[in-house]
mmCIF file with all atom_site columns, C-alpha atoms in Angstrom:
data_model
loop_
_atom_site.group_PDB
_atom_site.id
_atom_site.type_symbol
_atom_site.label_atom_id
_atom_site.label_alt_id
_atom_site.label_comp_id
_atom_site.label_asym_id
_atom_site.label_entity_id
_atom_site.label_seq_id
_atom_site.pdbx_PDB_ins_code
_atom_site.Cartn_x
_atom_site.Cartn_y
_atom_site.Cartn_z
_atom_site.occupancy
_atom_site.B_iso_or_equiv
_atom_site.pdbx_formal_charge
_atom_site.auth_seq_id
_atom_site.auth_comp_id
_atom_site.auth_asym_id
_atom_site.auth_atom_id
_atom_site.pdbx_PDB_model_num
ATOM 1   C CA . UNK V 1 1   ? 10.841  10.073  -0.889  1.00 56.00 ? 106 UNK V CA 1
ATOM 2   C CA . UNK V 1 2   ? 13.480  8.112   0.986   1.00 66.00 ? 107 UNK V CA 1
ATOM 3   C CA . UNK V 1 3   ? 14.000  4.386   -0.642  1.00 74.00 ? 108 UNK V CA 1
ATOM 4   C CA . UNK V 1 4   ? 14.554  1.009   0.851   1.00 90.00 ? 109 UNK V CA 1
ATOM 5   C CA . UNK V 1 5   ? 17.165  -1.411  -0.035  1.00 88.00 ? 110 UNK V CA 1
ATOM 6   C CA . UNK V 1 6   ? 16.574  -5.647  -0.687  1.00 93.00 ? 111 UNK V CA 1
ATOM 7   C CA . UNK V 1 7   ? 19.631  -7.693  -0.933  1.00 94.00 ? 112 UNK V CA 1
ATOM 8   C CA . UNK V 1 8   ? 19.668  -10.215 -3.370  1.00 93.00 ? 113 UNK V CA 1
ATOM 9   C CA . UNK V 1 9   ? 21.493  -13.397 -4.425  1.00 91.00 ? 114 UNK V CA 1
ATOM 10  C CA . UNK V 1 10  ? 19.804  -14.946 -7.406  1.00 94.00 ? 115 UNK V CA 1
ATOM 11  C CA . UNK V 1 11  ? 18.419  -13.837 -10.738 1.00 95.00 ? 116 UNK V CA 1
ATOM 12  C CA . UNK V 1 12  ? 14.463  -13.074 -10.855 1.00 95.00 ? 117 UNK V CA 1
ATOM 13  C CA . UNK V 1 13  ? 11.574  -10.823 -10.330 1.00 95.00 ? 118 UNK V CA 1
ATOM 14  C CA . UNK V 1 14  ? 12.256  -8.370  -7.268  1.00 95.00 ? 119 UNK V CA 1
ATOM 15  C CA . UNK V 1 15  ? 9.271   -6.478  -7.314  1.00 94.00 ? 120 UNK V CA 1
ATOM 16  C CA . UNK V 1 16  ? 6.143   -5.466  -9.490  1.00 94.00 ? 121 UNK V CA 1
ATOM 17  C CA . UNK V 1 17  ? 4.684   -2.469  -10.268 1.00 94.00 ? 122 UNK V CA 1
ATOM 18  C CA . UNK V 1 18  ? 5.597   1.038   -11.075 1.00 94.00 ? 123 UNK V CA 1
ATOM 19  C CA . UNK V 1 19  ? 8.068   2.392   -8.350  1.00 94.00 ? 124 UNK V CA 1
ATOM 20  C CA . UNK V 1 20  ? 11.198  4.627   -8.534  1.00 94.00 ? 125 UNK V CA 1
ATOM 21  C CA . UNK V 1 21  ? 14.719  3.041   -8.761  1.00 95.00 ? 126 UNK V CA 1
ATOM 22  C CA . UNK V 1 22  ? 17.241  4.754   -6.698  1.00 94.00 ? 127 UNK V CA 1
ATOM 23  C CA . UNK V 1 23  ? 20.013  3.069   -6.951  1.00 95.00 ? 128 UNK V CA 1
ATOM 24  C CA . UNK V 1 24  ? 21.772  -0.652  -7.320  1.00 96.00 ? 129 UNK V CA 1
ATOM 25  C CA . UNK V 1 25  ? 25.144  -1.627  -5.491  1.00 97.00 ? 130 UNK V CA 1
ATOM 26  C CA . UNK V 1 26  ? 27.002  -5.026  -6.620  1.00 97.00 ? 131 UNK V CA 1
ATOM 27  C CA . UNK V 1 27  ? 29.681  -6.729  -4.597  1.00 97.00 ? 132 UNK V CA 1
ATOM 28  C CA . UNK V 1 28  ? 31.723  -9.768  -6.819  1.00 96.00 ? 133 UNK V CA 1
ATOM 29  C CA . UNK V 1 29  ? 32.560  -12.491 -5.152  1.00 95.00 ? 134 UNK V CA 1
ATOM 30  C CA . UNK V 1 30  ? 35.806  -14.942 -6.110  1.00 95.00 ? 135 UNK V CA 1
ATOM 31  C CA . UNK V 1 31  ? 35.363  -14.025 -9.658  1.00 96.00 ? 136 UNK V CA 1
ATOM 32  C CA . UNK V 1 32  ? 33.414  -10.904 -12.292 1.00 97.00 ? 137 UNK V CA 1
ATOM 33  C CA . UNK V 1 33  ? 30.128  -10.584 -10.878 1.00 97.00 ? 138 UNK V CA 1
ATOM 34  C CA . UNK V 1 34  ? 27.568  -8.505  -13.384 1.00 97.00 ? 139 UNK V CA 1
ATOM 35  C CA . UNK V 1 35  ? 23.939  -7.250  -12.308 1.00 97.00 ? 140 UNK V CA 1
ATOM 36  C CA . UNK V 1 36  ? 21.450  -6.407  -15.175 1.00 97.00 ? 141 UNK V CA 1
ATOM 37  C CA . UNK V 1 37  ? 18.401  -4.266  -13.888 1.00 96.00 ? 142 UNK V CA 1
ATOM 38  C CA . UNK V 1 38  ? 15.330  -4.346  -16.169 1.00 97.00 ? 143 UNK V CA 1
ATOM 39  C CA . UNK V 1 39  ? 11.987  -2.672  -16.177 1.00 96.00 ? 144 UNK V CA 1
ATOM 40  C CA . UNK V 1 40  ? 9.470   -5.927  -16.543 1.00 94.00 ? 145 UNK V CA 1
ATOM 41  C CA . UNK V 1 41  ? 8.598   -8.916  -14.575 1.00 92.00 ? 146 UNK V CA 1
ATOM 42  C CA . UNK V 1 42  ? 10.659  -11.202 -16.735 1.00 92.00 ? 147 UNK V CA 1
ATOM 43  C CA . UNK V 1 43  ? 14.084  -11.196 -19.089 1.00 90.00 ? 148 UNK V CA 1
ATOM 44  C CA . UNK V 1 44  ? 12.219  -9.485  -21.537 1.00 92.00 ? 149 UNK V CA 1
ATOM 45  C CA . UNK V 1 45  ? 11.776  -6.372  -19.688 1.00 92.00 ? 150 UNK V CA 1
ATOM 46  C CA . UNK V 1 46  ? 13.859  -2.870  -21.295 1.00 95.00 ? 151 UNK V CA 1
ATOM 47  C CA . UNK V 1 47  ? 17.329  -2.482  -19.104 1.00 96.00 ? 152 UNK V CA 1
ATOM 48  C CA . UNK V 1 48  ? 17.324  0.356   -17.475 1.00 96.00 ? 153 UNK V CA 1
ATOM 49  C CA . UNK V 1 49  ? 21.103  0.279   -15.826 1.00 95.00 ? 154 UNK V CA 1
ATOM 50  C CA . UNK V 1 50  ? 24.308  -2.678  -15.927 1.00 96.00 ? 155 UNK V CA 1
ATOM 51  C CA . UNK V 1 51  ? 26.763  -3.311  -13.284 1.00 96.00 ? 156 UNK V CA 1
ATOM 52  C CA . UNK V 1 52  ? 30.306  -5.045  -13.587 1.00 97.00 ? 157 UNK V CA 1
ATOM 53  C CA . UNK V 1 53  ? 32.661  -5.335  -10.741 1.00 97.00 ? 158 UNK V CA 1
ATOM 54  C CA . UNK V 1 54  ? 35.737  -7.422  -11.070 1.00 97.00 ? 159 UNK V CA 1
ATOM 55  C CA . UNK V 1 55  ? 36.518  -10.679 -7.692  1.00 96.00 ? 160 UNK V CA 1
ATOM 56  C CA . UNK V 1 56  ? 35.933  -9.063  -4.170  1.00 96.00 ? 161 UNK V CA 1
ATOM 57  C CA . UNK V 1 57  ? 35.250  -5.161  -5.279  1.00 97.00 ? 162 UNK V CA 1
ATOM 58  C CA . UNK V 1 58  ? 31.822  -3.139  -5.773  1.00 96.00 ? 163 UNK V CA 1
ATOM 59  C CA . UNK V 1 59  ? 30.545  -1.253  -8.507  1.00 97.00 ? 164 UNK V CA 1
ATOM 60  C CA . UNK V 1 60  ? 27.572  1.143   -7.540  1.00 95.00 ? 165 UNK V CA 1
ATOM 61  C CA . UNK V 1 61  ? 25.580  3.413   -9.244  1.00 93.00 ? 166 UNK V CA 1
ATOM 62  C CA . UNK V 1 62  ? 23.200  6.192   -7.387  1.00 91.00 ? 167 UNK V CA 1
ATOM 63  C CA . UNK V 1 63  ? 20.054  7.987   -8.550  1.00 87.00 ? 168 UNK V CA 1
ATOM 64  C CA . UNK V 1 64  ? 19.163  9.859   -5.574  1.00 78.00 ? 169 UNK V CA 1
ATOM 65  C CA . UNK V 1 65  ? 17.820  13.461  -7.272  1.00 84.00 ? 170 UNK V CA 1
ATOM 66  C CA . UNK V 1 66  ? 17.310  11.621  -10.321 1.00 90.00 ? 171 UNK V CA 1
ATOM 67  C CA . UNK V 1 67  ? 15.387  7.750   -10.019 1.00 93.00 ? 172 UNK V CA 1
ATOM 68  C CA . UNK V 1 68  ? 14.229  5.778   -12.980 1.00 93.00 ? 173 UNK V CA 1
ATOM 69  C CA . UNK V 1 69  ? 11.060  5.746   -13.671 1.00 94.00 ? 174 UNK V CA 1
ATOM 70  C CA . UNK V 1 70  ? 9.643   1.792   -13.385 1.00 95.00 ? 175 UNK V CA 1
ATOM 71  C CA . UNK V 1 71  ? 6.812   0.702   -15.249 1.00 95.00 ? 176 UNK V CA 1
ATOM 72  C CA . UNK V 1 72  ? 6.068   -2.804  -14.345 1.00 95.00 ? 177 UNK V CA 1
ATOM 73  C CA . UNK V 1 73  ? 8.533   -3.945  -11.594 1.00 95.00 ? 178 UNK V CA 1
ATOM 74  C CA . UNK V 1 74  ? 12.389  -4.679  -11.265 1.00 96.00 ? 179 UNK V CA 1
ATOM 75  C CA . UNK V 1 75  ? 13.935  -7.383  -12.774 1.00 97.00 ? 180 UNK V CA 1
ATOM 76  C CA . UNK V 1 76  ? 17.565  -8.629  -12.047 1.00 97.00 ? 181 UNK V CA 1
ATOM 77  C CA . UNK V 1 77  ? 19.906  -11.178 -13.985 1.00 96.00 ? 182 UNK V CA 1
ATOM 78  C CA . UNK V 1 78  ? 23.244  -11.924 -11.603 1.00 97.00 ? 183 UNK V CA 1
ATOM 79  C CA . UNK V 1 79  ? 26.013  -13.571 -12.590 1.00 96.00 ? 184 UNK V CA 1
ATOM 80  C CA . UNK V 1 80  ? 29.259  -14.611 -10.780 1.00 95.00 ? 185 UNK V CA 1
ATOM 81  C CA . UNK V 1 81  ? 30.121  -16.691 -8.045  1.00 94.00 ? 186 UNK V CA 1
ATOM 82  C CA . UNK V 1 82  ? 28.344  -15.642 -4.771  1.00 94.00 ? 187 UNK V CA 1
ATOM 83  C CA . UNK V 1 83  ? 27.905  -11.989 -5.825  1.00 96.00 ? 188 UNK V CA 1
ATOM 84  C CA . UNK V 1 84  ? 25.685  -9.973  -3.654  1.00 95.00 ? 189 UNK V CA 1
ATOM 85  C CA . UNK V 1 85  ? 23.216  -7.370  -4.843  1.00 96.00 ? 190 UNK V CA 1
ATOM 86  C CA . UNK V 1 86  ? 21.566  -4.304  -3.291  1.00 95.00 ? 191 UNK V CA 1
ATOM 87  C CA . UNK V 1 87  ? 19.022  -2.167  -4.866  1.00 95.00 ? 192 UNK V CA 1
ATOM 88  C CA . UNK V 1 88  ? 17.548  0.818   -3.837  1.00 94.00 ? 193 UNK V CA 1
ATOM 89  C CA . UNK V 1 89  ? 13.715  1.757   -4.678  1.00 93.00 ? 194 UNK V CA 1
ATOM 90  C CA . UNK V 1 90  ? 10.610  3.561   -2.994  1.00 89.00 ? 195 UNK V CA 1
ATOM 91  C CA . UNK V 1 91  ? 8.273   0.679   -3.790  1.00 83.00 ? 196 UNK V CA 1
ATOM 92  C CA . UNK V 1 92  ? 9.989   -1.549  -1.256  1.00 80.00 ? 197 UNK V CA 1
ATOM 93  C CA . UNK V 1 93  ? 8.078   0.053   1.862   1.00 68.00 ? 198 UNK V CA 1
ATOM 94  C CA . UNK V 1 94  ? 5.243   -2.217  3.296   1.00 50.00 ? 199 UNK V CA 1
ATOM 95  C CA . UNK V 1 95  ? 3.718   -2.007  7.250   1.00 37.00 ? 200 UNK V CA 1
ATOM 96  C CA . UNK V 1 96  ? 0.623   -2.988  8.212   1.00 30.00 ? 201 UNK V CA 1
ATOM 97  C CA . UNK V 1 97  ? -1.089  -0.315  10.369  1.00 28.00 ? 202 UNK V CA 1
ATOM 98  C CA . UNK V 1 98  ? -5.371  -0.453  11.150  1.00 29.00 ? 203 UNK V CA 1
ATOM 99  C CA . UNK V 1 99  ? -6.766  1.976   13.086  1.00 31.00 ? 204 UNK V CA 1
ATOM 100 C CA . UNK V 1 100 ? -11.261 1.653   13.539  1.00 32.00 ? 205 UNK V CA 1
ATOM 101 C CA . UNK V 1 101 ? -13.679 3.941   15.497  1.00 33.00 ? 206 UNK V CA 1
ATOM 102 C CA . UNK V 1 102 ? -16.903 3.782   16.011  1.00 34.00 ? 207 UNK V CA 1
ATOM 103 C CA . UNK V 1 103 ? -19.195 6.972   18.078  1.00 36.00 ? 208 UNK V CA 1
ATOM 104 C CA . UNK V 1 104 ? -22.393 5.881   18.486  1.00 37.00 ? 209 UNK V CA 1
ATOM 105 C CA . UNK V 1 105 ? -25.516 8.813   19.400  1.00 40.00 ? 210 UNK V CA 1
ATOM 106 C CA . UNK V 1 106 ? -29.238 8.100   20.318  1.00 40.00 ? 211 UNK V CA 1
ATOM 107 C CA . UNK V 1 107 ? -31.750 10.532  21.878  1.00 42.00 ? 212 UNK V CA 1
ATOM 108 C CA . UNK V 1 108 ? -34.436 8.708   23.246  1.00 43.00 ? 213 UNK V CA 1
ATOM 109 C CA . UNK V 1 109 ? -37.948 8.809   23.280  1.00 42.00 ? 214 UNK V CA 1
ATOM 110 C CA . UNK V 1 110 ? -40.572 11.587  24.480  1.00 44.00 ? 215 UNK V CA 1
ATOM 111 C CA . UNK V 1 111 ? -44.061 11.256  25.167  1.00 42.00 ? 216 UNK V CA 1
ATOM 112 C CA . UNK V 1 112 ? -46.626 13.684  25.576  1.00 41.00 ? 217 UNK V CA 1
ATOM 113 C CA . UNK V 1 113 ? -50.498 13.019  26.622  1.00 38.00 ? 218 UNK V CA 1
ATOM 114 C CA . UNK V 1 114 ? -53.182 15.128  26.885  1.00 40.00 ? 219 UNK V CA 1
ATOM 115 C CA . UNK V 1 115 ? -56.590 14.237  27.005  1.00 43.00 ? 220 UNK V CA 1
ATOM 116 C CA . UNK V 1 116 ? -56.832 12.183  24.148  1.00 42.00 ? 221 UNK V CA 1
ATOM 117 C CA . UNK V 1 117 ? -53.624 13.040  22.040  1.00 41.00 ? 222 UNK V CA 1
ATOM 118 C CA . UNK V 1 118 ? -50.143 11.245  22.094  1.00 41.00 ? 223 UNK V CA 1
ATOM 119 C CA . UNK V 1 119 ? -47.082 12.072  20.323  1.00 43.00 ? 224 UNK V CA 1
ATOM 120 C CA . UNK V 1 120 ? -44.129 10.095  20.278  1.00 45.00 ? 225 UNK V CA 1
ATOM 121 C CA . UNK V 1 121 ? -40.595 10.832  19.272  1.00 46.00 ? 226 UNK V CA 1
ATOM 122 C CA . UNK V 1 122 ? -37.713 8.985   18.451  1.00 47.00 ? 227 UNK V CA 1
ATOM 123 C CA . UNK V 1 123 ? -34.430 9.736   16.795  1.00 46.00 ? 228 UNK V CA 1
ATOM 124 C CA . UNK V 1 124 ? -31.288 7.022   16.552  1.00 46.00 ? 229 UNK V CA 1
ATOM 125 C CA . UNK V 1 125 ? -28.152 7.969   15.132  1.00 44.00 ? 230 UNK V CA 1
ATOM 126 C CA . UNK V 1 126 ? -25.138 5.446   14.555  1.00 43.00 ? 231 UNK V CA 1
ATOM 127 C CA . UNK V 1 127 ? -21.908 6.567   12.413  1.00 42.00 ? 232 UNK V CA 1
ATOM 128 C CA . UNK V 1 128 ? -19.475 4.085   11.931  1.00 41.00 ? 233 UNK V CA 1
ATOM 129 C CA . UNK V 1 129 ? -15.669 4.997   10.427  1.00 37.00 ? 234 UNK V CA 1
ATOM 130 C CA . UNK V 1 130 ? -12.853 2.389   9.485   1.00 36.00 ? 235 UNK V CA 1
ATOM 131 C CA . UNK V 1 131 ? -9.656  2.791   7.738   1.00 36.00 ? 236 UNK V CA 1
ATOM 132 C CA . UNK V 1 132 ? -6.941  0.010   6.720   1.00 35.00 ? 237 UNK V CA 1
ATOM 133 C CA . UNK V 1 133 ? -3.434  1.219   5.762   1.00 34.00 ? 238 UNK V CA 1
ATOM 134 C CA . UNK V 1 134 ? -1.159  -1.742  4.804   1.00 34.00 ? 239 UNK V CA 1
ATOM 135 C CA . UNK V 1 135 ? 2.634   -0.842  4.215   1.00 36.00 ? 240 UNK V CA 1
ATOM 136 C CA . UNK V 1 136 ? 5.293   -4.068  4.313   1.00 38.00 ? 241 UNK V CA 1
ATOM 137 C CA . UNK V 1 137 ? 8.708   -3.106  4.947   1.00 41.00 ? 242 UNK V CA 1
ATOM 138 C CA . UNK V 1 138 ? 12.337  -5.316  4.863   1.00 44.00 ? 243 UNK V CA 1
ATOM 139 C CA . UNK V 1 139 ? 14.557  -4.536  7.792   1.00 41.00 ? 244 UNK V CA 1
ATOM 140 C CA . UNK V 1 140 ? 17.855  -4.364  6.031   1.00 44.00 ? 245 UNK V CA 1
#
């Protein structure tokens, strides 16, 4: 699976659900930046990998053959001045793609009469087939 990257600025929820996290880069601004990564939705969530860098470097770290495993979504808590923030995850893809078709098939009616017989036939067939695939993606 190839993963997508966010940027982000601020502490808080970055995505929920399970997903696999690839990897996290963190640039420090004027000063130490630090990134936190947690599995959860909140500050409560287990850390799963920390980040220090010290004023205007980057500290990375990169699970490409071997992702964490997230259970209920990614949650970040940045410090520093103006840091930036870059993680790396498969859950991050979203498009929205809808493709319908519709074949419709009738054979119409035949009539026979004979003296005083008359059979009719009629046969109507209608198949109907939709599909909906939603995917959402960021452009980086």
């Amino acid at each position: 699976m190839v993963a997508k990257y966010k940027n982000v600025a601020a502490t808080g929820q970055i995505y929920s659900g399970a997903t696999q996290l690839y990897g996290v880069v963190l640039t420090a601004g004027s000063d130490t930046a630090t990134v936190v990564v947690k599995d959860g939705t909140s500050t409560a969530g287990a850390i799963v990998a920390k980040l220090s860098a010290v004023a205007n470097t980057t500290a990375s770290i990169v699970l490409d053959c071997f992702p964490i495993g997230i259970t209920s979504g990614i949650y970040l808590t940045i410090t520093g001045t103006t840091p930036s923030v870059s993680v790396f995850s498969d859950g991050f893809y979203s498009s929205t793609s809808t493709s319908s078709s519709t074949s419709t098939t009738t054979t119409s009616t035949s009539t026979t009469t004979t003296s005083t017989s008359t059979t009719t036939t009629s046969t109507s067939t209608t198949s109907t087939s939709t599909s909906t695939t939603t995917i959402n993606e960021e452009t980086p």
